[in-house]
Amino acid sequence: MRGWGRVRIAGGSALVLVTALLWQPVAGAQPADPPQIEAGVGPGAPVPDPRPGEAFADPKVAELQRTATDVQRELSDLSGLIRVAEDELRSATGEAGRARTDREAADRVVAAQQDEVDAYSAALFSALAQPSEVQVLLTATSPEDFLQGSGLIDRLRVDQDSRLTDAVRRQRAAVDAENAAVGAERSAAERKGDLDRRNGDATNRAAAVSSELRGKVDDTNAAVVAQQTSQRQRNETTAANWRAYRDKLTAAGIVAPKAADLRDPARLPVALQPLPGSSGAAQPGAAQATLPTGERVLVLPAEVLGAVDAAVGALGRPFVPGKGGEGPTAYSCDGLVRAAYTAGGLTVPGALTEQMAVLAPVPTADAQPGDVVFLGPARLGAQGVGLVLDARTMLTADARLAGVVVTDLPAGDTVLGVARPSLVPRAAQPVPTATDGGLVWRCGGVQLPPRGVGEAAGAWGGYPNGLIPLAALCPVGIAAHALRCDAAESFRAMSAAFASVSGRPLCLTDSYRTFAAQVRLYGVKPALAAVPGTSNHGWGLAVDMCGGVQSFGSAEYAWMAANAAFFGWSNPPWAQPGRGREEPWHWEFVGA
């Protein structure tokens, strides 16, 4: 036996204490993998994806989601009928068992009573022969003897009749109990047949769904691939254009000044001229230089150039909606802005609303590369942010496209304002907040609340459940398993902590699950598997574990129960003992 001692894991200023447990491996034992079929979602009807079409990456994706939602509703109804039939079958089977037990008990009582009556009668006849009033009259020595003998015979007859009557009554009760048992068994058999039929209906429907959606899924995948290819080309072209601009500055011998040196247009470094703004006045925080050819070139602070360099270097990285969005693996929209400017040497607040509250505003028409643009519209509040590249484009971590991309600067009231991080911050000002009372938007996509305590939020990004491009996910370091990037990073840290006390990493059997895989599982066991498109596996936010974690009583499960919350993981309440569906192997990322 060896102890699982306390381990300190440093993460910034936070320290996580890993609870000590005793670990006693069983020689030669291999932990069994969890069952192939598992619900992966709590009991009850699945909640449809509420996101509107504009929250998706492509119109074809939105169309597929609408179709999938209709199918989910149909399959959910079938699953509900199956569960009802199963409950009725269990109840009927229990009733049949109880009735059978009652009948068997009654049979034993009747048999015992019959034996007693038979023995009593045999003893009586052997002792007195067949008693009668005539026999009493002939053997009586006095009138008193005759009267006493006649009374004894009457009492014997009444007692024998009573015993026989009770036996008959009990026999009838036994027959009734037996008939009830037969009826209950017949009812149970009918319910079993109905259950089998419903299972067949659901299995056939799942197969039909697979065929029905195959064309749309293929079309959607083609649209997604085309969109990603186009986006990658746009990203590469933008990166090349930015490098060409930087090369032009270098070739001209222009050394970018510090931000402080460009804040006052009246006191610019030598050889730099003011950059006119939309009002005709010179812009603070930017300048221009004239090349020997007469061409004028934009000059930005060194910190801004460094920030844009860092943002361009992040193109193609995955999107994450919240914590962990400051890279370098994945980014949120405000996390990207902060990380880029940190790399450039300027301090910028972490949250989008804080950025808009304190960064110095400039007119939208004066936006220059590296400026920060805040996105609405106002009814949704300040929900997105990106770095301006030119008058038409920006660079952002976009929820719909699930990555760091170059995209068009929106028009109209979607732009809430533009700020210049190289200028002196202002005192915090009010920031637009949502007024429509509807869904919460963030970084261009809808951000949903958790389904329940200890459960993942579910939908994120601009793709349906199970149709998320692998480029938007990150590996967890075990086989080909992948999750949303913040979940993957957290899982790797948790696995390392587990390995430090057990000598081996955590074990996985499943992680991100495609829509097609969900349809296959549903077809095998429609009464248990999640309705396709509803499991948190399809969002890259759930794992199925092995290596001992799949058993509630194991040391491995106890370690997870004690420590997983530090890393943002939870065995949902519905999956715990006595909660309806016991799935110790199923864990969801709820955020640290």
Coordinates of C-alpha atoms in Angstrom, one line a residue:
M1 CA 0.0 0.0 0.0
R2 CA 1.3 3.5 -0.8
G3 CA -0.3 6.8 0.0
W4 CA -1.5 9.4 -2.4
G5 CA 0.1 12.4 -0.7
R6 CA -0.7 16.0 -1.0
V7 CA 0.5 17.7 -4.1
R8 CA 0.8 21.4 -4.7
I9 CA 0.0 22.7 -8.2
A10 CA 1.1 26.2 -8.9
G11 CA -1.0 28.2 -11.4
G12 CA -0.2 31.9 -11.2
S13 CA -0.9 32.9 -7.7
A14 CA -3.4 30.1 -7.0
L15 CA -2.5 26.9 -5.2
V16 CA -4.6 23.7 -5.6
L17 CA -4.4 21.1 -2.9
V18 CA -4.9 17.6 -4.1
T19 CA -6.5 15.5 -1.4
A20 CA -4.5 12.5 -0.1
L21 CA -6.1 9.1 -0.6
L22 CA -4.8 5.6 0.0
W23 CA -4.1 3.6 -3.2
Q24 CA -4.0 -0.1 -3.1
P25 CA -3.8 -1.7 -6.6
V26 CA -5.1 -5.2 -7.1
A27 CA -2.5 -7.5 -8.5
G28 CA -3.3 -8.5 -12.1
A29 CA -6.6 -6.6 -12.1
Q30 CA -7.5 -4.5 -15.1
P31 CA -10.2 -1.9 -14.6
A32 CA -13.2 -2.6 -16.8
D33 CA -14.2 0.0 -19.4
P34 CA -17.5 1.7 -18.9
P35 CA -20.4 0.4 -21.0
Q36 CA -20.5 1.4 -24.6
I37 CA -24.0 2.8 -24.3
E38 CA -24.6 5.6 -21.8
A39 CA -27.0 8.5 -21.6
G40 CA -24.5 11.2 -21.2
V41 CA -27.3 13.6 -20.3
G42 CA -29.7 14.0 -17.4
P43 CA -33.2 12.5 -17.3
G44 CA -36.0 14.4 -18.9
A45 CA -36.7 15.9 -22.3
P46 CA -33.7 17.5 -24.0
V47 CA -33.7 21.3 -24.2
P48 CA -33.6 22.4 -27.9
D49 CA -30.7 24.6 -29.1
P50 CA -32.3 28.1 -28.7
R51 CA -29.7 29.9 -30.8
P52 CA -31.0 31.9 -33.7
G53 CA -29.7 31.5 -37.2
E54 CA -27.4 34.4 -37.1
A55 CA -25.5 32.7 -34.3
F56 CA -24.3 30.0 -36.7
A57 CA -21.2 30.0 -38.9
D58 CA -23.1 29.5 -42.1
P59 CA -26.8 29.5 -43.3
K60 CA -26.5 25.8 -44.2
V61 CA -25.4 25.1 -40.7
A62 CA -28.4 27.0 -39.3
E63 CA -30.7 25.0 -41.6
L64 CA -29.3 21.7 -40.4
Q65 CA -29.7 22.7 -36.8
R66 CA -33.4 23.4 -37.4
T67 CA -33.9 20.0 -39.0
A68 CA -31.9 18.3 -36.2
T69 CA -34.0 20.1 -33.6
D70 CA -37.2 18.7 -35.1
V71 CA -35.7 15.2 -35.2
Q72 CA -34.5 15.5 -31.6
R73 CA -38.0 16.4 -30.5
E74 CA -39.4 13.3 -32.3
L75 CA -36.8 10.9 -30.9
S76 CA -37.1 12.4 -27.5
D77 CA -40.9 11.6 -27.5
L78 CA -40.0 8.0 -28.5
S79 CA -37.4 7.8 -25.7
G80 CA -40.0 9.1 -23.3
L81 CA -42.5 6.4 -24.4
I82 CA -39.9 3.7 -24.0
R83 CA -39.0 4.9 -20.5
V84 CA -42.7 4.8 -19.5
A85 CA -43.1 1.3 -21.0
E86 CA -40.0 0.1 -19.1
D87 CA -41.4 1.6 -15.8
E88 CA -44.8 -0.2 -16.4
L89 CA -43.0 -3.4 -17.2
R90 CA -41.0 -3.3 -14.0
S91 CA -44.2 -2.5 -12.0
A92 CA -46.2 -5.3 -13.7
T93 CA -43.3 -7.8 -13.1
G94 CA -43.2 -6.8 -9.5
E95 CA -46.9 -7.3 -9.1
A96 CA -46.8 -10.7 -10.8
G97 CA -44.0 -11.7 -8.4
R98 CA -45.9 -10.6 -5.4
A99 CA -49.1 -12.3 -6.6
R100 CA -47.2 -15.5 -7.2
T101 CA -45.7 -15.4 -3.7
D102 CA -49.2 -14.8 -2.2
R103 CA -50.6 -17.8 -4.1
E104 CA -47.8 -20.1 -3.1
A105 CA -48.2 -19.1 0.5
A106 CA -52.0 -19.7 0.3
D107 CA -51.3 -23.1 -1.3
R108 CA -49.1 -24.0 1.6
V109 CA -51.7 -22.9 4.2
V110 CA -54.5 -24.9 2.5
A111 CA -52.3 -27.9 2.2
A112 CA -51.4 -27.7 5.9
Q113 CA -55.0 -27.2 6.9
Q114 CA -56.2 -30.1 4.8
D115 CA -53.6 -32.3 6.4
E116 CA -54.8 -31.2 9.8
V117 CA -58.5 -31.9 9.0
D118 CA -57.7 -35.2 7.5
A119 CA -55.6 -36.3 10.5
Y120 CA -58.3 -35.1 12.9
S121 CA -61.0 -37.0 11.1
A122 CA -58.9 -40.2 10.9
A123 CA -58.2 -40.1 14.6
L124 CA -61.8 -39.6 15.4
F125 CA -63.1 -42.4 13.3
S126 CA -60.4 -44.8 14.6
A127 CA -61.3 -44.1 18.2
L128 CA -65.1 -44.0 18.0
A129 CA -66.0 -45.5 14.7
Q130 CA -68.7 -43.4 13.1
P131 CA -70.4 -41.5 15.9
S132 CA -74.2 -41.1 15.9
E133 CA -77.1 -40.5 18.3
V134 CA -78.1 -44.2 17.9
Q135 CA -74.7 -45.3 19.2
V136 CA -74.9 -42.9 22.1
L137 CA -78.4 -44.2 23.0
L138 CA -77.3 -47.8 23.0
T139 CA -74.2 -47.1 25.1
A140 CA -75.7 -44.6 27.5
T141 CA -76.3 -45.8 31.1
S142 CA -78.6 -42.9 32.0
P143 CA -80.5 -40.0 30.5
E144 CA -77.8 -37.7 31.5
D145 CA -75.2 -39.8 29.7
F146 CA -77.3 -39.6 26.5
L147 CA -77.6 -35.9 26.6
Q148 CA -73.9 -35.3 27.2
G149 CA -73.0 -37.7 24.4
S150 CA -75.3 -36.0 21.9
G151 CA -73.8 -32.6 22.8
L152 CA -70.3 -33.9 22.2
I153 CA -71.2 -35.2 18.8
D154 CA -72.8 -31.8 17.8
R155 CA -69.6 -29.9 18.9
L156 CA -67.4 -32.3 17.0
R157 CA -69.5 -31.8 13.9
V158 CA -69.4 -28.0 14.2
D159 CA -65.7 -28.0 14.8
Q160 CA -65.1 -30.2 11.8
D161 CA -67.4 -28.1 9.6
S162 CA -65.6 -24.9 10.7
R163 CA -62.2 -26.3 9.8
L164 CA -63.4 -27.5 6.4
T165 CA -65.1 -24.1 5.7
D166 CA -61.9 -22.2 6.5
A167 CA -60.0 -24.6 4.3
V168 CA -62.4 -24.0 1.4
R169 CA -62.2 -20.2 2.0
R170 CA -58.4 -20.3 1.9
Q171 CA -58.5 -22.5 -1.2
R172 CA -60.7 -19.9 -2.9
A173 CA -58.3 -17.1 -1.9
A174 CA -55.4 -19.2 -3.3
V175 CA -57.3 -19.6 -6.6
D176 CA -57.9 -15.8 -6.7
A177 CA -54.3 -15.1 -6.0
E178 CA -53.2 -17.5 -8.7
N179 CA -55.6 -15.9 -11.2
A180 CA -54.3 -12.4 -10.2
A181 CA -50.8 -13.7 -10.8
V182 CA -51.7 -15.1 -14.2
G183 CA -53.4 -11.8 -15.1
A184 CA -50.4 -9.8 -14.0
E185 CA -48.0 -12.0 -15.9
R186 CA -50.2 -11.7 -19.0
S187 CA -50.2 -7.9 -18.6
A188 CA -46.5 -7.8 -18.1
A189 CA -46.0 -9.9 -21.3
E190 CA -48.2 -7.4 -23.2
R191 CA -46.2 -4.5 -21.9
K192 CA -43.0 -6.3 -22.8
G193 CA -44.2 -6.7 -26.3
D194 CA -45.1 -3.0 -26.4
L195 CA -41.7 -2.1 -25.1
D196 CA -40.0 -4.2 -27.8
R197 CA -42.2 -2.6 -30.4
R198 CA -41.3 0.9 -29.2
N199 CA -37.6 0.0 -29.1
G200 CA -37.9 -1.2 -32.6
D201 CA -39.7 2.0 -33.7
A202 CA -37.0 4.2 -32.1
T203 CA -34.2 2.1 -33.6
N204 CA -35.7 2.2 -37.0
R205 CA -36.3 6.0 -36.7
A206 CA -32.7 6.5 -35.7
A207 CA -31.6 4.7 -38.8
A208 CA -34.0 6.8 -40.9
V209 CA -32.6 9.9 -39.2
S210 CA -29.1 8.9 -40.2
S211 CA -30.2 8.5 -43.8
E212 CA -32.4 11.6 -43.7
L213 CA -29.7 13.8 -42.4
R214 CA -26.8 12.3 -44.3
G215 CA -27.4 14.6 -47.3
K216 CA -27.8 17.7 -45.2
V217 CA -24.8 16.8 -43.0
D218 CA -22.7 16.3 -46.1
D219 CA -23.9 19.6 -47.6
T220 CA -23.2 21.3 -44.3
N221 CA -19.7 19.8 -44.0
A222 CA -19.0 20.9 -47.5
A223 CA -20.1 24.4 -46.7
V224 CA -18.0 24.4 -43.5
V225 CA -14.9 23.1 -45.4
A226 CA -15.4 25.7 -48.1
Q227 CA -15.9 28.4 -45.5
Q228 CA -12.8 27.3 -43.5
T229 CA -10.7 27.1 -46.7
S230 CA -11.8 30.6 -47.7
Q231 CA -11.1 31.9 -44.2
R232 CA -7.7 30.3 -44.1
Q233 CA -6.8 32.0 -47.4
R234 CA -8.1 35.3 -46.1
N235 CA -6.1 34.9 -43.0
E236 CA -2.9 34.1 -44.9
T237 CA -3.4 37.0 -47.3
T238 CA -3.9 39.4 -44.4
A239 CA -0.8 38.1 -42.6
A240 CA 1.2 38.5 -45.8
N241 CA -0.1 42.1 -46.2
W242 CA 0.9 42.9 -42.7
R243 CA 4.4 41.5 -43.1
A244 CA 4.7 43.5 -46.3
Y245 CA 3.8 46.7 -44.4
R246 CA 6.4 45.9 -41.7
D247 CA 9.0 45.2 -44.4
K248 CA 8.3 48.5 -46.0
L249 CA 9.0 50.3 -42.7
T250 CA 12.2 48.4 -42.2
A251 CA 13.4 49.1 -45.8
A252 CA 12.7 52.8 -45.3
G253 CA 14.7 52.8 -42.1
I254 CA 11.7 53.9 -40.0
V255 CA 12.0 52.8 -36.4
A256 CA 8.7 52.8 -34.7
P257 CA 8.6 55.2 -31.7
K258 CA 7.2 54.4 -28.3
A259 CA 3.5 55.1 -27.6
A260 CA 4.3 58.0 -25.4
D261 CA 6.2 59.8 -28.2
L262 CA 3.1 59.8 -30.5
R263 CA 0.5 61.0 -28.0
D264 CA 1.0 64.7 -28.7
P265 CA 0.7 65.4 -32.5
A266 CA 2.4 68.8 -31.9
R267 CA 5.6 67.1 -30.5
L268 CA 6.3 64.2 -32.8
P269 CA 9.8 62.7 -33.4
V270 CA 11.9 64.1 -36.2
A271 CA 10.9 63.1 -39.7
L272 CA 7.3 62.3 -38.7
Q273 CA 4.3 64.3 -39.6
P274 CA 0.9 64.5 -38.0
L275 CA -1.8 62.2 -39.4
P276 CA -5.0 64.1 -40.1
G277 CA -8.3 62.8 -38.7
S278 CA -11.8 62.9 -40.0
S279 CA -12.3 66.3 -38.5
G280 CA -9.2 67.7 -40.1
A281 CA -7.3 67.8 -36.7
A282 CA -4.2 65.7 -36.2
Q283 CA -4.7 62.3 -34.5
P284 CA -3.0 61.5 -31.3
G285 CA -1.3 58.1 -31.1
A286 CA -0.4 57.8 -34.8
A287 CA 1.7 59.7 -37.4
Q288 CA 3.0 59.4 -41.0
A289 CA 6.3 59.6 -42.8
T290 CA 7.2 60.5 -46.4
L291 CA 9.3 58.1 -48.3
P292 CA 11.9 59.2 -50.9
T293 CA 9.4 58.2 -53.6
G294 CA 6.9 60.7 -52.2
E295 CA 4.7 57.9 -50.8
R296 CA 3.3 58.5 -47.4
V297 CA 3.4 55.6 -45.0
L298 CA 1.5 55.2 -41.7
V299 CA 3.7 55.1 -38.5
L300 CA 2.3 53.4 -35.4
P301 CA 3.8 53.0 -31.9
A302 CA 6.1 50.1 -31.4
E303 CA 3.7 48.7 -28.8
V304 CA 0.9 48.7 -31.3
L305 CA 3.0 47.0 -34.0
G306 CA 3.9 44.3 -31.5
A307 CA 0.3 43.9 -30.6
V308 CA -0.8 43.4 -34.2
D309 CA 2.2 41.1 -34.8
A310 CA 1.0 38.9 -31.9
A311 CA -2.7 38.9 -33.1
V312 CA -1.7 38.0 -36.6
G313 CA 0.4 35.2 -35.2
A314 CA -2.7 33.9 -33.5
L315 CA -4.7 33.6 -36.7
G316 CA -6.3 30.2 -37.0
R317 CA -6.1 29.4 -33.2
P318 CA -9.4 28.0 -31.7
F319 CA -12.0 30.1 -29.9
V320 CA -13.0 29.6 -26.3
P321 CA -15.8 31.6 -24.7
G322 CA -14.5 32.3 -21.2
K323 CA -11.6 31.5 -18.9
G324 CA -8.4 30.5 -20.6
G325 CA -9.1 32.8 -23.5
E326 CA -5.8 34.7 -23.4
G327 CA -3.8 32.1 -25.3
P328 CA -1.5 30.8 -26.4
T329 CA -3.6 27.7 -27.2
A330 CA -7.0 29.4 -27.7
Y331 CA -8.6 32.8 -27.3
S332 CA -11.8 34.7 -26.5
C333 CA -12.3 38.0 -28.2
D334 CA -11.3 40.1 -25.2
G335 CA -8.7 37.6 -24.2
L336 CA -7.1 38.1 -27.6
V337 CA -7.0 41.9 -27.3
R338 CA -5.4 41.7 -23.8
A339 CA -2.9 39.0 -24.9
A340 CA -1.9 40.9 -28.0
Y341 CA -1.3 44.2 -26.1
T342 CA 0.5 42.4 -23.3
A343 CA 2.9 41.0 -26.0
G344 CA 3.3 44.5 -27.4
G345 CA 4.1 46.0 -23.9
L346 CA 0.9 47.8 -23.0
T347 CA -1.5 46.8 -20.1
V348 CA -5.1 46.4 -21.2
P349 CA -8.0 45.1 -18.9
G350 CA -9.1 41.5 -19.3
A351 CA -12.8 41.8 -19.7
L352 CA -14.5 43.4 -22.7
T353 CA -16.7 45.7 -20.7
E354 CA -13.6 46.9 -18.7
Q355 CA -11.7 47.5 -21.9
M356 CA -14.5 49.7 -23.3
A357 CA -14.9 51.5 -20.0
V358 CA -11.3 52.8 -19.7
L359 CA -9.6 52.7 -23.1
A360 CA -9.4 56.1 -24.8
P361 CA -12.0 56.5 -27.5
V362 CA -11.4 57.8 -31.0
P363 CA -13.9 58.6 -33.8
T364 CA -14.9 55.5 -35.7
A365 CA -13.9 57.2 -38.9
D366 CA -10.3 57.6 -37.6
A367 CA -9.7 53.9 -36.8
Q368 CA -6.2 52.8 -37.5
P369 CA -4.5 49.3 -37.4
G370 CA -4.3 48.1 -33.8
D371 CA -7.2 50.2 -32.6
V372 CA -9.9 48.3 -30.7
V373 CA -13.4 48.1 -32.0
F374 CA -16.3 47.3 -29.7
L375 CA -19.4 45.5 -31.1
G376 CA -23.0 45.4 -30.2
P377 CA -25.6 46.3 -31.3
A378 CA -26.7 48.3 -28.3
R379 CA -29.7 46.2 -27.5
L380 CA -27.3 43.2 -27.0
G381 CA -24.8 45.4 -25.0
A382 CA -21.1 45.4 -25.6
Q383 CA -20.6 41.8 -26.6
G384 CA -17.7 41.6 -29.0
V385 CA -14.3 43.2 -29.6
G386 CA -11.5 43.0 -32.2
L387 CA -8.4 44.7 -33.5
V388 CA -8.8 47.0 -36.5
L389 CA -6.6 46.1 -39.5
D390 CA -7.9 48.7 -42.0
A391 CA -11.0 50.6 -42.9
R392 CA -12.8 47.4 -43.9
T393 CA -11.4 44.5 -41.8
M394 CA -10.6 43.5 -38.3
L395 CA -9.0 40.6 -36.5
T396 CA -11.0 38.9 -33.7
A397 CA -11.6 35.6 -31.9
D398 CA -15.1 34.9 -33.4
A399 CA -17.5 32.6 -31.6
R400 CA -19.5 31.7 -34.8
L401 CA -16.4 30.7 -36.7
A402 CA -14.9 29.1 -33.6
G403 CA -11.4 30.7 -34.1
V404 CA -9.2 33.7 -34.5
V405 CA -10.0 35.1 -37.9
V406 CA -9.9 38.1 -40.2
T407 CA -13.5 39.4 -40.8
D408 CA -15.3 42.4 -42.1
L409 CA -15.8 45.4 -39.9
P410 CA -19.6 45.5 -39.3
A411 CA -21.6 48.5 -40.4
G412 CA -24.3 50.6 -38.8
D413 CA -25.2 50.4 -35.1
T414 CA -23.3 47.2 -34.6
V415 CA -20.1 49.2 -34.0
L416 CA -20.5 50.7 -30.5
G417 CA -17.1 52.6 -30.6
V418 CA -13.4 52.5 -31.3
A419 CA -10.6 52.9 -28.7
R420 CA -6.8 53.4 -29.0
P421 CA -4.9 51.5 -26.3
S422 CA -1.7 53.5 -26.9
L423 CA -3.3 56.6 -25.5
V424 CA -3.6 57.4 -21.8
P425 CA -6.6 55.5 -20.3
R426 CA -9.6 57.5 -19.2
A427 CA -11.7 57.3 -16.0
A428 CA -14.1 54.4 -16.3
Q429 CA -17.3 55.3 -18.2
P430 CA -20.6 53.5 -18.4
V431 CA -20.8 50.7 -21.0
P432 CA -23.9 49.6 -23.0
T433 CA -25.6 46.7 -21.5
A434 CA -28.2 44.4 -23.0
T435 CA -31.8 45.7 -23.0
D436 CA -33.8 43.1 -24.9
G437 CA -33.8 40.5 -22.0
G438 CA -33.1 37.7 -24.4
L439 CA -30.2 35.4 -24.9
V440 CA -26.7 36.5 -23.8
W441 CA -24.3 37.2 -26.7
R442 CA -20.5 37.2 -26.4
C443 CA -17.8 37.5 -29.1
G444 CA -20.4 37.2 -31.8
G445 CA -22.1 34.1 -30.5
V446 CA -24.8 33.1 -28.0
Q447 CA -23.5 32.2 -24.5
L448 CA -25.9 29.8 -22.8
P449 CA -26.1 29.2 -19.0
P450 CA -25.4 25.7 -17.6
R451 CA -28.2 23.2 -18.0
G452 CA -28.1 22.6 -14.2
V453 CA -25.8 22.5 -11.2
G454 CA -22.7 20.6 -12.0
E455 CA -23.5 20.4 -15.8
A456 CA -21.8 22.0 -18.8
A457 CA -23.5 24.9 -20.5
G458 CA -23.9 23.0 -23.7
A459 CA -24.1 25.0 -27.0
W460 CA -21.2 27.3 -27.9
G461 CA -19.6 28.5 -31.1
G462 CA -21.4 28.6 -34.4
Y463 CA -21.9 24.9 -35.1
P464 CA -24.5 22.3 -34.1
N465 CA -23.9 19.6 -31.5
G466 CA -21.6 16.9 -33.0
L467 CA -20.7 19.0 -36.1
I468 CA -17.9 21.1 -34.6
P469 CA -14.8 21.2 -36.9
L470 CA -11.8 19.5 -35.4
A471 CA -9.8 22.6 -36.0
A472 CA -11.9 24.3 -33.3
L473 CA -11.0 21.6 -30.7
C474 CA -7.8 20.7 -29.0
P475 CA -6.2 17.3 -28.1
V476 CA -6.2 16.1 -24.5
G477 CA -3.0 14.1 -25.0
I478 CA -4.7 10.7 -24.9
A479 CA -5.0 8.9 -28.3
A480 CA -7.1 11.0 -30.6
H481 CA -9.4 12.4 -27.9
A482 CA -10.3 16.1 -28.3
L483 CA -12.3 18.7 -26.4
R484 CA -13.0 22.4 -26.5
C485 CA -9.6 23.9 -25.9
D486 CA -10.2 25.3 -22.3
A487 CA -11.6 21.9 -21.3
A488 CA -8.7 20.1 -23.0
E489 CA -6.1 22.2 -21.2
S490 CA -7.8 21.7 -17.9
F491 CA -8.1 18.0 -18.4
R492 CA -4.4 17.8 -19.2
A493 CA -3.6 19.6 -16.0
M494 CA -5.9 17.3 -14.0
S495 CA -4.4 14.2 -15.5
A496 CA -0.9 15.4 -14.6
A497 CA -2.0 16.0 -11.0
F498 CA -3.5 12.5 -10.9
A499 CA -0.3 11.0 -12.3
S500 CA 1.8 12.7 -9.7
V501 CA 0.0 10.7 -7.0
S502 CA -0.9 7.5 -8.8
G503 CA 2.0 7.0 -11.2
R504 CA -0.3 7.0 -14.3
P505 CA -2.4 9.5 -16.2
L506 CA -6.2 9.5 -16.3
C507 CA -7.9 7.1 -18.7
L508 CA -10.5 8.0 -21.3
T509 CA -12.8 6.0 -23.5
D510 CA -14.7 8.9 -25.1
S511 CA -14.6 12.6 -25.5
Y512 CA -15.9 14.7 -28.4
R513 CA -18.6 12.7 -30.1
T514 CA -19.7 13.4 -33.6
F515 CA -23.4 13.6 -34.6
A516 CA -23.0 10.4 -36.7
A517 CA -21.6 8.6 -33.7
Q518 CA -24.5 9.8 -31.5
V519 CA -27.0 8.4 -34.1
R520 CA -25.2 5.0 -34.1
L521 CA -25.4 4.8 -30.3
Y522 CA -29.0 5.8 -30.2
G523 CA -29.8 3.1 -32.7
V524 CA -28.2 0.4 -30.4
K525 CA -30.1 1.4 -27.2
P526 CA -32.6 4.2 -27.8
A527 CA -34.0 3.9 -24.2
L528 CA -30.6 4.8 -22.7
A529 CA -28.5 6.7 -25.1
A530 CA -28.9 10.4 -25.4
V531 CA -31.1 11.7 -28.2
P532 CA -28.6 12.6 -31.1
G533 CA -27.5 16.2 -30.8
T534 CA -28.2 16.7 -27.1
S535 CA -25.2 15.1 -25.3
N536 CA -22.5 17.3 -23.9
H537 CA -20.1 15.0 -25.7
G538 CA -21.3 16.6 -28.9
W539 CA -20.1 20.0 -27.6
G540 CA -16.6 18.7 -26.7
L541 CA -17.4 19.4 -23.0
A542 CA -17.7 15.8 -21.6
V543 CA -15.6 12.7 -21.2
D544 CA -16.2 9.1 -20.3
M545 CA -13.5 7.8 -18.0
C546 CA -11.9 4.4 -17.3
G547 CA -9.0 3.1 -15.3
G548 CA -11.1 2.8 -12.1
V549 CA -13.0 6.0 -12.2
Q550 CA -15.9 4.2 -13.7
S551 CA -16.7 2.6 -10.3
F552 CA -18.2 4.6 -7.5
G553 CA -16.3 2.7 -4.8
S554 CA -12.9 3.0 -6.3
A555 CA -9.9 5.1 -5.1
E556 CA -9.8 6.6 -8.5
Y557 CA -13.4 7.8 -8.4
A558 CA -12.8 9.2 -4.9
W559 CA -9.8 11.2 -6.1
M560 CA -11.9 12.7 -8.9
A561 CA -14.7 13.5 -6.5
A562 CA -12.3 15.3 -4.2
N563 CA -10.2 17.1 -6.8
A564 CA -12.0 17.5 -10.2
A565 CA -13.8 20.7 -9.1
F566 CA -10.4 22.5 -8.8
F567 CA -9.9 21.9 -12.5
G568 CA -13.5 22.7 -13.5
W569 CA -14.8 19.2 -13.9
S570 CA -17.9 17.6 -12.4
N571 CA -19.7 14.2 -12.3
P572 CA -23.2 15.7 -12.7
P573 CA -25.7 15.2 -9.9
W574 CA -28.0 13.2 -12.2
A575 CA -25.1 10.7 -12.8
Q576 CA -24.4 10.1 -9.1
P577 CA -25.8 7.2 -6.9
G578 CA -29.6 7.2 -6.4
R579 CA -30.2 10.1 -8.8
G580 CA -31.8 8.2 -11.7
R581 CA -28.9 7.4 -14.0
E582 CA -25.8 6.2 -12.3
E583 CA -22.8 7.0 -14.6
P584 CA -19.6 7.4 -12.5
W585 CA -17.6 7.4 -15.7
H586 CA -19.3 10.5 -17.1
W587 CA -17.7 13.9 -16.3
E588 CA -18.4 17.4 -17.7
F589 CA -16.4 20.6 -17.9
V590 CA -18.2 23.3 -16.0
G591 CA -15.3 25.8 -15.9
A592 CA -12.7 26.4 -13.2

